[in-house]
Amino acid sequence: MRIIIAGAKGAGKTTTAKALAEALGIPCRDLYDLVVQVAAEDGLQHSSCADLCLSSGEDAFRAIELRAVRRIDLGGFSVIATGGSTLLAPECRRVLRPSSYWIYLRASADL
């Protein structure tokens, strides 16, 4: 079973995922950390997803993001923080949907 934390950029996905995982005593995975790792394996050295997207383009970034989603351990318990637009991709949703509980964070634009 996985708990997927989704929401817009800046909604607190990573912070919430880490706190929830710690409270439940299960691993936390930040999808964007995995995206940077997958990109590095391809020889693309970037410190952030934003940097990767700017230098490689949106299509390349989305392809790497999908590969990262496919690498997430589908067994066991974990909390996963997604990227702000990960769920816009139908294939990402298809991979993440089975055996997952979803939490969508909504934040005011005033934050």
PDB file of C-alpha atoms in Angstrom:
ATOM      1  CA  MET A   1       0.000   0.000   0.000  1.00  0.00           C
ATOM      2  CA  ARG A   2       1.261   3.416  -0.913  1.00  0.00           C
ATOM      3  CA  ILE A   3       0.067   6.816   0.155  1.00  0.00           C
ATOM      4  CA  ILE A   4       0.441   9.307  -2.680  1.00  0.00           C
ATOM      5  CA  ILE A   5       0.694  12.979  -1.753  1.00  0.00           C
ATOM      6  CA  ALA A   6      -0.309  15.215  -4.658  1.00  0.00           C
ATOM      7  CA  GLY A   7      -0.989  18.901  -5.107  1.00  0.00           C
ATOM      8  CA  ALA A   8       0.158  22.028  -6.852  1.00  0.00           C
ATOM      9  CA  LYS A   9       3.668  23.439  -6.630  1.00  0.00           C
ATOM     10  CA  GLY A  10       4.300  24.833  -3.171  1.00  0.00           C
ATOM     11  CA  ALA A  11       1.379  23.031  -1.505  1.00  0.00           C
ATOM     12  CA  GLY A  12       3.667  21.209   0.927  1.00  0.00           C
ATOM     13  CA  LYS A  13       3.790  17.747  -0.640  1.00  0.00           C
ATOM     14  CA  THR A  14       7.324  16.884   0.417  1.00  0.00           C
ATOM     15  CA  THR A  15       6.950  18.297   3.925  1.00  0.00           C
ATOM     16  CA  THR A  16       3.645  16.475   4.431  1.00  0.00           C
ATOM     17  CA  ALA A  17       4.973  13.212   2.996  1.00  0.00           C
ATOM     18  CA  LYS A  18       8.019  13.239   5.283  1.00  0.00           C
ATOM     19  CA  ALA A  19       5.932  13.991   8.380  1.00  0.00           C
ATOM     20  CA  LEU A  20       3.335  11.337   7.549  1.00  0.00           C
ATOM     21  CA  ALA A  21       5.958   8.700   6.782  1.00  0.00           C
ATOM     22  CA  GLU A  22       7.734   9.428  10.052  1.00  0.00           C
ATOM     23  CA  ALA A  23       4.478   9.248  12.010  1.00  0.00           C
ATOM     24  CA  LEU A  24       3.606   5.921  10.378  1.00  0.00           C
ATOM     25  CA  GLY A  25       7.141   4.523  10.570  1.00  0.00           C
ATOM     26  CA  ILE A  26       7.326   3.800   6.838  1.00  0.00           C
ATOM     27  CA  PRO A  27       9.658   5.023   4.066  1.00  0.00           C
ATOM     28  CA  CYS A  28       9.130   8.340   2.300  1.00  0.00           C
ATOM     29  CA  ARG A  29      10.028   8.758  -1.345  1.00  0.00           C
ATOM     30  CA  ASP A  30      10.173  12.104  -3.093  1.00  0.00           C
ATOM     31  CA  LEU A  31       9.545  11.570  -6.793  1.00  0.00           C
ATOM     32  CA  TYR A  32      11.618  14.586  -7.771  1.00  0.00           C
ATOM     33  CA  ASP A  33      14.687  13.176  -5.985  1.00  0.00           C
ATOM     34  CA  LEU A  34      14.251  10.029  -8.059  1.00  0.00           C
ATOM     35  CA  VAL A  35      13.832  12.083 -11.268  1.00  0.00           C
ATOM     36  CA  VAL A  36      17.179  13.799 -10.637  1.00  0.00           C
ATOM     37  CA  GLN A  37      18.748  10.374  -9.985  1.00  0.00           C
ATOM     38  CA  VAL A  38      17.342   8.884 -13.214  1.00  0.00           C
ATOM     39  CA  ALA A  39      18.559  11.924 -15.171  1.00  0.00           C
ATOM     40  CA  ALA A  40      22.039  11.522 -13.663  1.00  0.00           C
ATOM     41  CA  GLU A  41      22.093   7.899 -14.826  1.00  0.00           C
ATOM     42  CA  ASP A  42      21.480   9.273 -18.332  1.00  0.00           C
ATOM     43  CA  GLY A  43      24.460  11.603 -17.928  1.00  0.00           C
ATOM     44  CA  LEU A  44      22.317  14.677 -17.224  1.00  0.00           C
ATOM     45  CA  GLN A  45      23.730  16.319 -14.112  1.00  0.00           C
ATOM     46  CA  HIS A  46      21.142  18.687 -12.655  1.00  0.00           C
ATOM     47  CA  SER A  47      20.550  19.804  -9.111  1.00  0.00           C
ATOM     48  CA  SER A  48      16.778  20.137  -9.471  1.00  0.00           C
ATOM     49  CA  CYS A  49      13.842  19.174 -11.633  1.00  0.00           C
ATOM     50  CA  ALA A  50      13.336  22.805 -12.590  1.00  0.00           C
ATOM     51  CA  ASP A  51      16.907  22.959 -13.897  1.00  0.00           C
ATOM     52  CA  LEU A  52      16.439  19.676 -15.758  1.00  0.00           C
ATOM     53  CA  CYS A  53      13.203  20.868 -17.359  1.00  0.00           C
ATOM     54  CA  LEU A  54      14.739  24.180 -18.425  1.00  0.00           C
ATOM     55  CA  SER A  55      17.844  22.657 -19.951  1.00  0.00           C
ATOM     56  CA  SER A  56      16.365  19.485 -21.471  1.00  0.00           C
ATOM     57  CA  GLY A  57      12.846  20.616 -22.311  1.00  0.00           C
ATOM     58  CA  GLU A  58       9.413  19.625 -21.084  1.00  0.00           C
ATOM     59  CA  ASP A  59       9.100  16.460 -23.207  1.00  0.00           C
ATOM     60  CA  ALA A  60      12.461  15.071 -22.066  1.00  0.00           C
ATOM     61  CA  PHE A  61      11.648  15.927 -18.467  1.00  0.00           C
ATOM     62  CA  ARG A  62       8.266  14.133 -18.652  1.00  0.00           C
ATOM     63  CA  ALA A  63       9.895  11.042 -20.157  1.00  0.00           C
ATOM     64  CA  ILE A  64      12.412  10.917 -17.297  1.00  0.00           C
ATOM     65  CA  GLU A  65       9.637  11.542 -14.769  1.00  0.00           C
ATOM     66  CA  LEU A  66       7.667   8.571 -16.128  1.00  0.00           C
ATOM     67  CA  ARG A  67      10.742   6.341 -15.850  1.00  0.00           C
ATOM     68  CA  ALA A  68      11.133   7.497 -12.242  1.00  0.00           C
ATOM     69  CA  VAL A  69       7.469   6.730 -11.501  1.00  0.00           C
ATOM     70  CA  ARG A  70       7.932   3.239 -12.921  1.00  0.00           C
ATOM     71  CA  ARG A  71      10.886   2.669 -10.558  1.00  0.00           C
ATOM     72  CA  ILE A  72       8.945   3.391  -7.402  1.00  0.00           C
ATOM     73  CA  ASP A  73       8.667   0.225  -5.349  1.00  0.00           C
ATOM     74  CA  LEU A  74       5.198  -1.105  -6.054  1.00  0.00           C
ATOM     75  CA  GLY A  75       5.268  -3.392  -3.046  1.00  0.00           C
ATOM     76  CA  GLY A  76       5.457  -2.583   0.596  1.00  0.00           C
ATOM     77  CA  PHE A  77       4.320   0.479   2.455  1.00  0.00           C
ATOM     78  CA  SER A  78       5.549   3.967   1.621  1.00  0.00           C
ATOM     79  CA  VAL A  79       4.530   7.590   1.329  1.00  0.00           C
ATOM     80  CA  ILE A  80       5.300   9.181  -2.032  1.00  0.00           C
ATOM     81  CA  ALA A  81       5.494  12.912  -2.705  1.00  0.00           C
ATOM     82  CA  THR A  82       4.717  13.542  -6.373  1.00  0.00           C
ATOM     83  CA  GLY A  83       5.680  16.527  -8.472  1.00  0.00           C
ATOM     84  CA  GLY A  84       3.235  19.353  -8.970  1.00  0.00           C
ATOM     85  CA  SER A  85       2.227  18.155 -12.418  1.00  0.00           C
ATOM     86  CA  THR A  86       3.011  14.438 -12.248  1.00  0.00           C
ATOM     87  CA  LEU A  87      -0.635  13.462 -12.200  1.00  0.00           C
ATOM     88  CA  LEU A  88      -1.368  15.328 -15.420  1.00  0.00           C
ATOM     89  CA  ALA A  89       0.270  12.454 -17.300  1.00  0.00           C
ATOM     90  CA  PRO A  90      -2.209   9.578 -17.770  1.00  0.00           C
ATOM     91  CA  GLU A  91       0.567   6.969 -17.740  1.00  0.00           C
ATOM     92  CA  CYS A  92       1.898   8.257 -14.403  1.00  0.00           C
ATOM     93  CA  ARG A  93      -1.603   8.001 -12.933  1.00  0.00           C
ATOM     94  CA  ARG A  94      -1.992   4.485 -14.324  1.00  0.00           C
ATOM     95  CA  VAL A  95       1.265   3.325 -12.740  1.00  0.00           C
ATOM     96  CA  LEU A  96       0.596   4.981  -9.375  1.00  0.00           C
ATOM     97  CA  ARG A  97      -3.109   4.161  -9.031  1.00  0.00           C
ATOM     98  CA  PRO A  98      -3.087   0.454  -7.992  1.00  0.00           C
ATOM     99  CA  SER A  99      -2.892  -0.195  -4.249  1.00  0.00           C
ATOM    100  CA  SER A 100      -2.578   3.494  -3.444  1.00  0.00           C
ATOM    101  CA  TYR A 101      -4.386   5.918  -1.214  1.00  0.00           C
ATOM    102  CA  TRP A 102      -4.374   9.484  -2.485  1.00  0.00           C
ATOM    103  CA  ILE A 103      -4.138  12.713  -0.545  1.00  0.00           C
ATOM    104  CA  TYR A 104      -4.501  15.940  -2.502  1.00  0.00           C
ATOM    105  CA  LEU A 105      -3.149  19.056  -0.817  1.00  0.00           C
ATOM    106  CA  ARG A 106      -4.793  22.333  -1.630  1.00  0.00           C
ATOM    107  CA  ALA A 107      -3.132  25.592  -0.705  1.00  0.00           C
ATOM    108  CA  SER A 108      -4.202  29.185  -1.018  1.00  0.00           C
ATOM    109  CA  ALA A 109      -2.445  31.295  -3.623  1.00  0.00           C
ATOM    110  CA  ASP A 110      -1.870  33.803  -0.815  1.00  0.00           C
ATOM    111  CA  LEU A 111       0.749  31.575   0.818  1.00  0.00           C
TER     112      LEU A 111
END
